[in-house]
Short mmCIF file of C-alpha atoms and ligand atoms in Angstrom, two decimals:
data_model
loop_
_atom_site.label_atom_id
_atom_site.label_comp_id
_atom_site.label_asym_id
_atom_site.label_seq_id
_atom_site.Cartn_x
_atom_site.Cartn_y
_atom_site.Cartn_z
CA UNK B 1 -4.78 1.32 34.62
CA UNK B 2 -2.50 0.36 32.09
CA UNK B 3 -2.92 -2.74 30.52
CA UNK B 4 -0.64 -5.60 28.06
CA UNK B 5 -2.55 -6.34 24.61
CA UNK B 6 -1.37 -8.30 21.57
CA UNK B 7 -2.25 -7.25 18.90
CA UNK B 8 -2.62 -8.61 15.72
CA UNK B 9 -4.72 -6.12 13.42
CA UNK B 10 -4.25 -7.19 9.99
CA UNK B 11 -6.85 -10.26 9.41
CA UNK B 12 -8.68 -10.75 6.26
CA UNK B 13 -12.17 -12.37 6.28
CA UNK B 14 -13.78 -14.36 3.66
CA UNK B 15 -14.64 -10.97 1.75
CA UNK B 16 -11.47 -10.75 0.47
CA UNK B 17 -10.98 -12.71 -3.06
CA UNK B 18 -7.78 -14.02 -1.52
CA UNK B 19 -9.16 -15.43 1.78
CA UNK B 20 -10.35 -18.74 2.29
CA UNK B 21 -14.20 -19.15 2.66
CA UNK B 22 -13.21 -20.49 6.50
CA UNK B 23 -12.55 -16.68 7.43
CA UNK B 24 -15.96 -16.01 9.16
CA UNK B 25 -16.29 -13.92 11.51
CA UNK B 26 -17.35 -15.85 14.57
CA UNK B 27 -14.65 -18.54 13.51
CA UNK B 28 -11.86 -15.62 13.35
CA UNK B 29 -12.65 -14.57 16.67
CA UNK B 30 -12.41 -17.80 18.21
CA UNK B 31 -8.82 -19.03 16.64
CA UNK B 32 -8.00 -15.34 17.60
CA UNK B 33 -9.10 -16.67 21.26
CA UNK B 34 -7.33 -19.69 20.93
CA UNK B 35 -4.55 -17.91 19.69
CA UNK B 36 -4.25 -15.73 22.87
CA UNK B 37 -4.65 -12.44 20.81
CA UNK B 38 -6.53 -9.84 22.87
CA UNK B 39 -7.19 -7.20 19.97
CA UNK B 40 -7.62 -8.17 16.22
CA UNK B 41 -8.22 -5.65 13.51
CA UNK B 42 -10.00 -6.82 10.62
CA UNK B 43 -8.74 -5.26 7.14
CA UNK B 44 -10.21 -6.46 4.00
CA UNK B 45 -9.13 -5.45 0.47
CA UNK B 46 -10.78 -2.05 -0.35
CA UNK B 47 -13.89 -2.96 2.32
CA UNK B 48 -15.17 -3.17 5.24
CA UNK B 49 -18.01 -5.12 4.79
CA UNK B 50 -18.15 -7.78 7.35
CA UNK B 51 -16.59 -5.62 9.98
CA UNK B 52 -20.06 -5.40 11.92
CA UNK B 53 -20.73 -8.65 11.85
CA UNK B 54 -16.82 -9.54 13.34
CA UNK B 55 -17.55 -6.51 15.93
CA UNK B 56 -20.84 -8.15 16.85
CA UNK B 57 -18.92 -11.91 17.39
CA UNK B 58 -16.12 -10.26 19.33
CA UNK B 59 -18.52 -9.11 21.28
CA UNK B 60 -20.65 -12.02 22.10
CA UNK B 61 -16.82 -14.22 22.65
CA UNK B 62 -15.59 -11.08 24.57
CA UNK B 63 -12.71 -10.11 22.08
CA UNK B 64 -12.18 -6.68 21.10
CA UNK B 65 -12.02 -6.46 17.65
CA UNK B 66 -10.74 -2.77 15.51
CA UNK B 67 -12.57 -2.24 11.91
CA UNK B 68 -10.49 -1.64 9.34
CA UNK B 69 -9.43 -1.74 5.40
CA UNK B 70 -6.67 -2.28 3.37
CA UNK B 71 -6.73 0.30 0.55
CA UNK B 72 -5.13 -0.82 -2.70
CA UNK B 73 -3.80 3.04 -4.40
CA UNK B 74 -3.34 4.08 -7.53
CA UNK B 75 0.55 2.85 -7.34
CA UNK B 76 -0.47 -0.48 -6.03
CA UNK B 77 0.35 -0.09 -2.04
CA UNK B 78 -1.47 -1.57 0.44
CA UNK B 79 -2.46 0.58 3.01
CA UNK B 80 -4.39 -0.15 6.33
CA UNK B 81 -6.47 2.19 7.64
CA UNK B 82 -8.08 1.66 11.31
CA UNK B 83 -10.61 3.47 12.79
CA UNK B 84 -12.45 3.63 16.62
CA UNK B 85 -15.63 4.99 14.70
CA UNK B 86 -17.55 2.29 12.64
CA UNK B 87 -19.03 5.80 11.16
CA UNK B 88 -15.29 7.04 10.00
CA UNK B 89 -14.75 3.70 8.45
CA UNK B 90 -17.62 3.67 6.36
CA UNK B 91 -16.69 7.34 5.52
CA UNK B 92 -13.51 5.61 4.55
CA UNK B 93 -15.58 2.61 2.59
CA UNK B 94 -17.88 5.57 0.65
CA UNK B 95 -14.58 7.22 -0.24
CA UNK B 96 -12.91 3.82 -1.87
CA UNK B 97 -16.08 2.72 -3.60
CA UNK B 98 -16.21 6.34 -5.11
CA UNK B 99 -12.62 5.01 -6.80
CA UNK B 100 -12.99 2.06 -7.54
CA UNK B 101 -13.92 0.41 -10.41
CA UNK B 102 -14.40 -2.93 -12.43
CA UNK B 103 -16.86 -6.13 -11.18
CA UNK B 104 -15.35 -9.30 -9.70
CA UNK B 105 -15.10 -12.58 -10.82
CA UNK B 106 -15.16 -15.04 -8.46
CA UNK B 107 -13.95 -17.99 -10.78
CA UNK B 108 -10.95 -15.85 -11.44
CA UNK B 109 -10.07 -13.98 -8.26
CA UNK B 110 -12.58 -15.69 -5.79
CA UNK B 111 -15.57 -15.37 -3.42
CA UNK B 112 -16.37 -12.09 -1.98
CA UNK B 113 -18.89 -13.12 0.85
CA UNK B 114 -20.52 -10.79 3.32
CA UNK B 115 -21.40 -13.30 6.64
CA UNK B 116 -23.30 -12.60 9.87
CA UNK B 117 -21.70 -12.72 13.02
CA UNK B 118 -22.73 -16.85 12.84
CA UNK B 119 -20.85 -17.82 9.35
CA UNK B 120 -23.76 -17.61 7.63
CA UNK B 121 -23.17 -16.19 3.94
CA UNK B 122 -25.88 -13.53 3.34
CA UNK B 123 -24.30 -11.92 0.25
CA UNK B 124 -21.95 -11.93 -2.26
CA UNK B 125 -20.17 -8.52 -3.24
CA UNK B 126 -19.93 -8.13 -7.01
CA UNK B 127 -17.31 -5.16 -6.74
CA UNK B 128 -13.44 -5.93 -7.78
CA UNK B 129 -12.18 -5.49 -4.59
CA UNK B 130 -8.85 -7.19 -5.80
CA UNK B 131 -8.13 -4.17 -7.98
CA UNK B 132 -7.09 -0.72 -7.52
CA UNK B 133 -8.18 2.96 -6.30
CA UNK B 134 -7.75 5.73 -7.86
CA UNK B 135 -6.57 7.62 -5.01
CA UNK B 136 -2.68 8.39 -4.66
CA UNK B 137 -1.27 6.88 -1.34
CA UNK B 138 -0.92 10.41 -0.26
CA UNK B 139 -4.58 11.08 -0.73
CA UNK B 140 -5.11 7.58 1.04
CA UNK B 141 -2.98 8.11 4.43
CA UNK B 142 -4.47 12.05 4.13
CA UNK B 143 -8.02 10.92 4.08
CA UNK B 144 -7.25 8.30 7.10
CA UNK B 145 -6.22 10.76 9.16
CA UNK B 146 -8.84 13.31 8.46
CA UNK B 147 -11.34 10.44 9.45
CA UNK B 148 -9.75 9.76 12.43
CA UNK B 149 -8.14 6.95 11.42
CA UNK B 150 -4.47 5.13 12.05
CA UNK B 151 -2.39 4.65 8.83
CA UNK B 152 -0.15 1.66 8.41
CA UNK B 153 1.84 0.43 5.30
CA UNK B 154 0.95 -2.94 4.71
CA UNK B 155 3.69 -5.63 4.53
CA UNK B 156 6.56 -3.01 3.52
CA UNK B 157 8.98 -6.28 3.09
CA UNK B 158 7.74 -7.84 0.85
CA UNK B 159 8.20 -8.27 -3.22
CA UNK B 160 4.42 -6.76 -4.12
CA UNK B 161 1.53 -4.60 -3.24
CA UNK B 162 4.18 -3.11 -0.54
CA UNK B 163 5.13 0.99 -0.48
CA UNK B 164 9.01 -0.70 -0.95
CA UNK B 165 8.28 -2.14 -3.89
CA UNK B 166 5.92 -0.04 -5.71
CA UNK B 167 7.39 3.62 -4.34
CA UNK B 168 10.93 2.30 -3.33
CA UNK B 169 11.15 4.13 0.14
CA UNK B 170 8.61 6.10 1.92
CA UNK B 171 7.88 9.29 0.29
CA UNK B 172 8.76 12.31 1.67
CA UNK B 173 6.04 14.18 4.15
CA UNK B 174 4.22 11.09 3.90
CA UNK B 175 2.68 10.82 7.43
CA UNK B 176 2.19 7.26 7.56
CA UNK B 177 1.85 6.51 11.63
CA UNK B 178 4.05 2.88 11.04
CA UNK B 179 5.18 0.21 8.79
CA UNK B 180 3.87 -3.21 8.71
CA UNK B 181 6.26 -6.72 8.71
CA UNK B 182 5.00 -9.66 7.66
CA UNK B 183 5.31 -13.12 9.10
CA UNK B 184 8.76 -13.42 6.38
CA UNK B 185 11.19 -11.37 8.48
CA UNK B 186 11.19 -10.20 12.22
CA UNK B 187 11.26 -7.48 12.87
CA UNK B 188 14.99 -7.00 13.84
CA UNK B 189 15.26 -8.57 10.95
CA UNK B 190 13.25 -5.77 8.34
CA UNK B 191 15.12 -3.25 10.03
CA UNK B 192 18.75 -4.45 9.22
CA UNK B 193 17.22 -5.50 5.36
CA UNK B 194 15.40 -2.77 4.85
CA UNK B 195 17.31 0.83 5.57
CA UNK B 196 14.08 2.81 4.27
CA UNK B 197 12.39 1.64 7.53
CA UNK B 198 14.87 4.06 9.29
CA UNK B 199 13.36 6.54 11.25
CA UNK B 200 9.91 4.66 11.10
CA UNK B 201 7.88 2.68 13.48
CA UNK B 202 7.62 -0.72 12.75
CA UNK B 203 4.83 -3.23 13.43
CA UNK B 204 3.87 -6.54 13.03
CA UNK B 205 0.92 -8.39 12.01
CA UNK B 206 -0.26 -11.32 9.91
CA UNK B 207 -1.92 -10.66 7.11
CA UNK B 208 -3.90 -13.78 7.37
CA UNK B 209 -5.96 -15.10 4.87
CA UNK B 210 -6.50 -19.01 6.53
CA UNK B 211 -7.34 -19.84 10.32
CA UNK B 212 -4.25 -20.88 11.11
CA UNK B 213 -2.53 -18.00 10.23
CA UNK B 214 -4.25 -16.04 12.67
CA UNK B 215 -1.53 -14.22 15.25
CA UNK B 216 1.44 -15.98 13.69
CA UNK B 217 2.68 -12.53 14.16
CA UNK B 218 1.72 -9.53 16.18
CA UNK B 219 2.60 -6.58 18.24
CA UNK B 220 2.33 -5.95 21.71
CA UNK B 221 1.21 -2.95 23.31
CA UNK B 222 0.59 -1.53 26.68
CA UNK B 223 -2.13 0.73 27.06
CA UNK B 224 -5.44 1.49 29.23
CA UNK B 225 -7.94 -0.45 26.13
CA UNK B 226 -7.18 -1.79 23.03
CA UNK B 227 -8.22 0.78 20.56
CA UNK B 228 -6.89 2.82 17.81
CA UNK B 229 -6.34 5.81 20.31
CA UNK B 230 -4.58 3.52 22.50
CA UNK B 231 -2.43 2.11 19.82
CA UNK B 232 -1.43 5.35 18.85
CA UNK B 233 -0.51 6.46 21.95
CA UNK B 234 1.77 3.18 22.35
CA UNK B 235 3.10 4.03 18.84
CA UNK B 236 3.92 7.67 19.75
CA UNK B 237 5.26 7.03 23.40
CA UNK B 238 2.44 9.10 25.03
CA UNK B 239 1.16 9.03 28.56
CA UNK B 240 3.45 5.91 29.50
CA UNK B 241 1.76 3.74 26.38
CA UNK B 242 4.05 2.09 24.29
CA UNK B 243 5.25 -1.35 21.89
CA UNK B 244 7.09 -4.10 23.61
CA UNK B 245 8.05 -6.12 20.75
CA UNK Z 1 22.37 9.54 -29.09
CA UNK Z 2 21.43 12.60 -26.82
CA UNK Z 3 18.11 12.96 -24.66
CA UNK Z 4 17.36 15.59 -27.01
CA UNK Z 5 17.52 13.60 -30.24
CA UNK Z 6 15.67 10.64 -28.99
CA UNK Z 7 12.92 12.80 -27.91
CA UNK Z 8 12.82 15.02 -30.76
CA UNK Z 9 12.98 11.45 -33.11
CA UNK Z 10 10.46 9.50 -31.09
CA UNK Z 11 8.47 12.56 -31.10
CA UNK Z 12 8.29 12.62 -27.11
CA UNK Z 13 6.87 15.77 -25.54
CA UNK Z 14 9.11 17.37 -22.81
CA UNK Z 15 7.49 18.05 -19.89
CA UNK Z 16 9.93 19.30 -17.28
CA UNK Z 17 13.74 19.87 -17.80
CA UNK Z 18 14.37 20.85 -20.99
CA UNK Z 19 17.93 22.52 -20.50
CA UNK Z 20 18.86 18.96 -19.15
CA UNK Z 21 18.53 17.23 -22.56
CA UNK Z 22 22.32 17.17 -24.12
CA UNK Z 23 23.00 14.22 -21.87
CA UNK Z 24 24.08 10.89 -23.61
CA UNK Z 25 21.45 8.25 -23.20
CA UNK Z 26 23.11 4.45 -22.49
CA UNK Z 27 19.74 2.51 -22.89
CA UNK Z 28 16.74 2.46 -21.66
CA UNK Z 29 14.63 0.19 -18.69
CA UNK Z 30 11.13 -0.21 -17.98
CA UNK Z 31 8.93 -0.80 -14.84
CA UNK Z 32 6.37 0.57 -12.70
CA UNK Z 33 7.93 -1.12 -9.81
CA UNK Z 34 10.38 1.58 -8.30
CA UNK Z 35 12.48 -0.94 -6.20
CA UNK Z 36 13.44 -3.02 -9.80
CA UNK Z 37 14.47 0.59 -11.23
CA UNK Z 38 17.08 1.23 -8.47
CA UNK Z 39 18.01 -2.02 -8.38
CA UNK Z 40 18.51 -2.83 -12.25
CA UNK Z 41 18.86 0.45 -13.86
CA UNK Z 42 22.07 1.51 -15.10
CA UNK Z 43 23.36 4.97 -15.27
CA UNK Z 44 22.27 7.35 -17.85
CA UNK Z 45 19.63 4.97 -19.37
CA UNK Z 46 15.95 6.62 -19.76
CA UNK Z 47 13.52 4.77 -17.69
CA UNK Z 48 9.77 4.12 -19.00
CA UNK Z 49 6.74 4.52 -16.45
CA UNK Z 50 3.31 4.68 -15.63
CA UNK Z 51 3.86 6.42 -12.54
CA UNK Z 52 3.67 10.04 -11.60
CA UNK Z 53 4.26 9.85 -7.64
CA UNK Z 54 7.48 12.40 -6.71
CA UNK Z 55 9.41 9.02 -5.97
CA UNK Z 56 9.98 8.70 -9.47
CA UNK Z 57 12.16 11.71 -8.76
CA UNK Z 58 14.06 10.83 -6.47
CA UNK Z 59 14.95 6.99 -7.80
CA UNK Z 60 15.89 8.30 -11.04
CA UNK Z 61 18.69 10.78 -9.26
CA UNK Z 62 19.88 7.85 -7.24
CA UNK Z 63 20.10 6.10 -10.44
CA UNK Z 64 21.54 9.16 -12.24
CA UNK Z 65 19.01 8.32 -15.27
CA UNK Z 66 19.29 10.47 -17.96
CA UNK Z 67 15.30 11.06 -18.59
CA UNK Z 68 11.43 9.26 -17.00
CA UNK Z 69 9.57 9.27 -19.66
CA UNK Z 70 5.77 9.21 -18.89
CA UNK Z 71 3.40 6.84 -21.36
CA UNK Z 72 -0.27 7.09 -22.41
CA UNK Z 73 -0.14 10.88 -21.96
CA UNK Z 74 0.33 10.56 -18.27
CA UNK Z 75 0.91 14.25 -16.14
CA UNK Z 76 2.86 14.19 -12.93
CA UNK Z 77 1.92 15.53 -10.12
CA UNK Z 78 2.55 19.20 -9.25
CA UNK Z 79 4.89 17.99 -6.46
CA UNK Z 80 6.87 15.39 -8.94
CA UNK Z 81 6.98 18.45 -11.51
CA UNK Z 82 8.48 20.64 -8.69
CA UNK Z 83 10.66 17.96 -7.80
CA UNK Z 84 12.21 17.34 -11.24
CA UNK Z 85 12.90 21.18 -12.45
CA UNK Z 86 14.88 21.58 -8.84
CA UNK Z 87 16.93 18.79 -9.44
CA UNK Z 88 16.98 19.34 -13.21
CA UNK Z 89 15.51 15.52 -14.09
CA UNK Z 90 13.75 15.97 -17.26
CA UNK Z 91 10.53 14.34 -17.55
CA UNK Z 92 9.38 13.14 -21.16
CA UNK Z 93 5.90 11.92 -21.99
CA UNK Z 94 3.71 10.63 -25.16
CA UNK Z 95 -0.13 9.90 -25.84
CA UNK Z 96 1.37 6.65 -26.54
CA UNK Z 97 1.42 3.60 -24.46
CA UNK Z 98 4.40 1.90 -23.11
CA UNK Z 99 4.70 -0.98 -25.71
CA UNK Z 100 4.66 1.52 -28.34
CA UNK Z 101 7.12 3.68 -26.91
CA UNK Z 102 9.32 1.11 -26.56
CA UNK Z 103 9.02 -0.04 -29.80
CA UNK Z 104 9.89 3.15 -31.11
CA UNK Z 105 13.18 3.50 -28.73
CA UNK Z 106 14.27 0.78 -29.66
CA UNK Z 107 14.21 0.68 -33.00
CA UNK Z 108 15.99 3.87 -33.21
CA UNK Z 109 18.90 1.89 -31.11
CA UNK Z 110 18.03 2.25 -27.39
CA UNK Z 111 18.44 -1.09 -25.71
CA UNK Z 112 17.69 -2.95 -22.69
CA UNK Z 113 20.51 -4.10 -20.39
CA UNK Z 114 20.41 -8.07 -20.54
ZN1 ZN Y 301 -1.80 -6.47 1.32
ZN1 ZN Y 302 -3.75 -7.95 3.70
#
C-alpha cells in the first residue's frame, strides 16, 4: 500500500570537517524524529563512514535511514549518491578513496570522527575528505548508477561546490536522476532563478551540518517504503509513486 | 592582435581549431568557475582555465570567446575536443600554469575587463 514519506536525505554527520561534533548518529536520528522526518539519508563529504552506525540508531528509534555520500569531482561539484545496498555504497567509498588524495587537518578544516550508533567517538579519519576526487562528474553519476545507486546534484543554487557554478548548466547526456535546492530558495523559487533546472527534477533537502538544521527542508514522496527504489519510482512517476512538494 | 599572433607570441600550443585563429582578441578573463565566465566575459576575449569538461565548450560559444586556453599542460577530454572542432572553438594550451600565462598575455597587451 502506498504510503506519504518526507524525506530529507542530505544530512551530514560529525565526519564531515564542516559538521559540528553534535552530528552523532543516535542524536541525528532523534531531532530527525522530532522533526517529523520519516526517511533521512546520510551523505558525508567523500564517505560513508558512520553510515552503519546511523543505520543501526535508526533502527533501534525506528527511523529509516538511506546511506549515502556526497562526492566532491574533479570540477568541484557536489554530488550525492544513495544507495539501498550498504555493499554498493562501500563499492562507491573504495572507488572515492582510490581518488582521493591529501591528509586532513583538523585545526584547519576540522574533526573527522567515526561514532557508534551511541555518540561515542571511536576514531578519527585522517583522510582530506574536504578536498577533491579525481573522477569527472560524468565518471561520478556513471559509477552511481552502475552501483545501483540514485544520483543527485547537490545544492545546484547555490554560489559554490554546485554543478551551476562550477559547470554552468547541466552537461549534456549527463544522467543525473534530480537536482538538489537548498534551504536559500524554494523550490518554485530555483525554478524561476535558475532556467538550467528546466527539464530537470528538482528536490529538496538540507544539507545540514548542526541539529537544528535537520528537515528545515525536504521532499515528500509517496511510495510503498522509503528507499532509494521507492524514491526513484516517485521521481520517475512509476507505478502511481511520485513527489508532492 | 589576432588569436593567431598571441598564440604564436606567447608560444601557446593549439590544440583544436586552428583555422579559427584570424579572429581579433578584445582581452582576456580567467576562472575555473563556468557561471563567472558567462556572466563576466565579454565577447571575443580568450578565457584562461583549468577545466577540460565539454561545458567549457559550450559557455565559451554563448560567450562568443575568441579562444579557452588550457594551463599546466592540461588535455581535454575527447568529448570537449569533439565538441570544439564542430563548433570551430579553438582550444589553446601551455605546460605553463595560469599565473604565468597570464603574465605573459598581458604583457604583450591583453587585458582584463575592470
Ligand atoms: Zn555540498
Ligand atoms: Zn552537503
Amino acid at each position: 500500500m502506498l504510503a506519504t514519506f518526507h524525506a530529507d536525505l542530505h544530512l551530514h554527520t560529525c565526519l564531515s570537517p564542516c559538521a559540528e561534533e553534535e552530528m552523532g548518529p543516535l542524536a541525528i536520528v532523534r531531532q530527525a524524529k522530532k522533526k517529523g522526518l520519516d526517511v533521512i539519508g546520510i551523505c558525508d563529504h567523500n564517505s560513508a563512514g558512520n553510515v552503519a552506525a546511523v543505520r543501526q540508531a535508526g533502527r533501534r528509534e525506528g527511523l529509516a535511514v538511506i546511506g549515502g555520500v556526497e562526492v566532491c569531482s574533479e570540477e568541484e561539484v557536489h554530488i550525492l549518491g544513495l544507495f539501498d545496498e550498504q555493499e554498493s555504497l562501500l563499492n562507491m567509498q573504495r572507488l572515492i578513496e582510490e581518488n582521493l588524495h591529501g591528509e586532513n587537518n583538523p585545526e584547519l578544516f576540522g574533526q573527522q570522527s567515526l561514532c557508534d550508533q551511541n555518540d561515542a567517538v571511536v576514531a578519527r579519519e585522517t583522510r582530506l575528505l574536504i578536498g577533491a576526487t579525481e573522477l569527472s562528474v560524468d565518471e561520478v553519476v556513471e559509477k552511481i548508477h552502475q552501483l545501483g545507486g540514485l544520483a543527485v546534484a547537490s545544492h545546484v543554487d547555490r554560489e559554490s561546490f554546485s554543478l551551476f557554478s562550477q559547470l554552468g548548466f547541466v552537461p549534456r547526456g549527463l544522467q543525473i536522476d534530480a537536482l538538489e535546492i537548498s534551504p536559500l530558495h524554494s523550490v518554485a523559487e530555483a525554478g524561476d532563478s535558475f532556467p538550467q533546472t528546466k527539464g530537470y527534477r528538482l528536490v529538496s533537502f538540507s544539507d545540514a551540518h548542526r541539529l537544528e538544521e535537520i528537515g528545515t527542508t525536504f521532499t515528500t514522496f509517496r511510495g510503498i517504503s522509503p528507499s532509494v527504489k521507492e524514491f526513484r519510482k516517485a521521481l520517475l512517476g512509476e507505478d502511481e509513486r511520485e513527489i508532492l512538494n | 592582435m589576432t588569436v593567431k599572433e598571441m598564440a604564436e607570441r606567447a608560444e601557446l600550443e593549439v590544440l583544436v581549431g586552428a583555422d579559427g585563429l584570424d579572429v581579433e582578441v578584445t582581452g582576456g578573463y580567467a576562472a575555473d568557475l563556468i557561471s563567472t565566465v558567462m556572466a563576466n566575459a565579454k565577447q571575443d576575449n580568450v578565457w584562461v582555465t583549468w577545466h577540460l569538461h565539454p561545458n567549457i565548450v559550450a559557455a565559451a560559444l554563448i560567450v562568443k570567446l575568441s579562444a579557452i586556453i588550457l594551463v599546466s599542460g592540461r588535455q581535454p577530454e575527447q568529448e570537449t575536443v569533439q565538441r570544439a572542432q564542430q563548433e570551430g572553438m579553438p582550444i589553446l594550451g601551455s605546460s605553463l600554469p595560469a599565473f604565468e600565462i597570464i603574465g605573459r598575455l598581458h604583457g604583450m597587451g591583453i587585458l582584463g575587463t575592470v
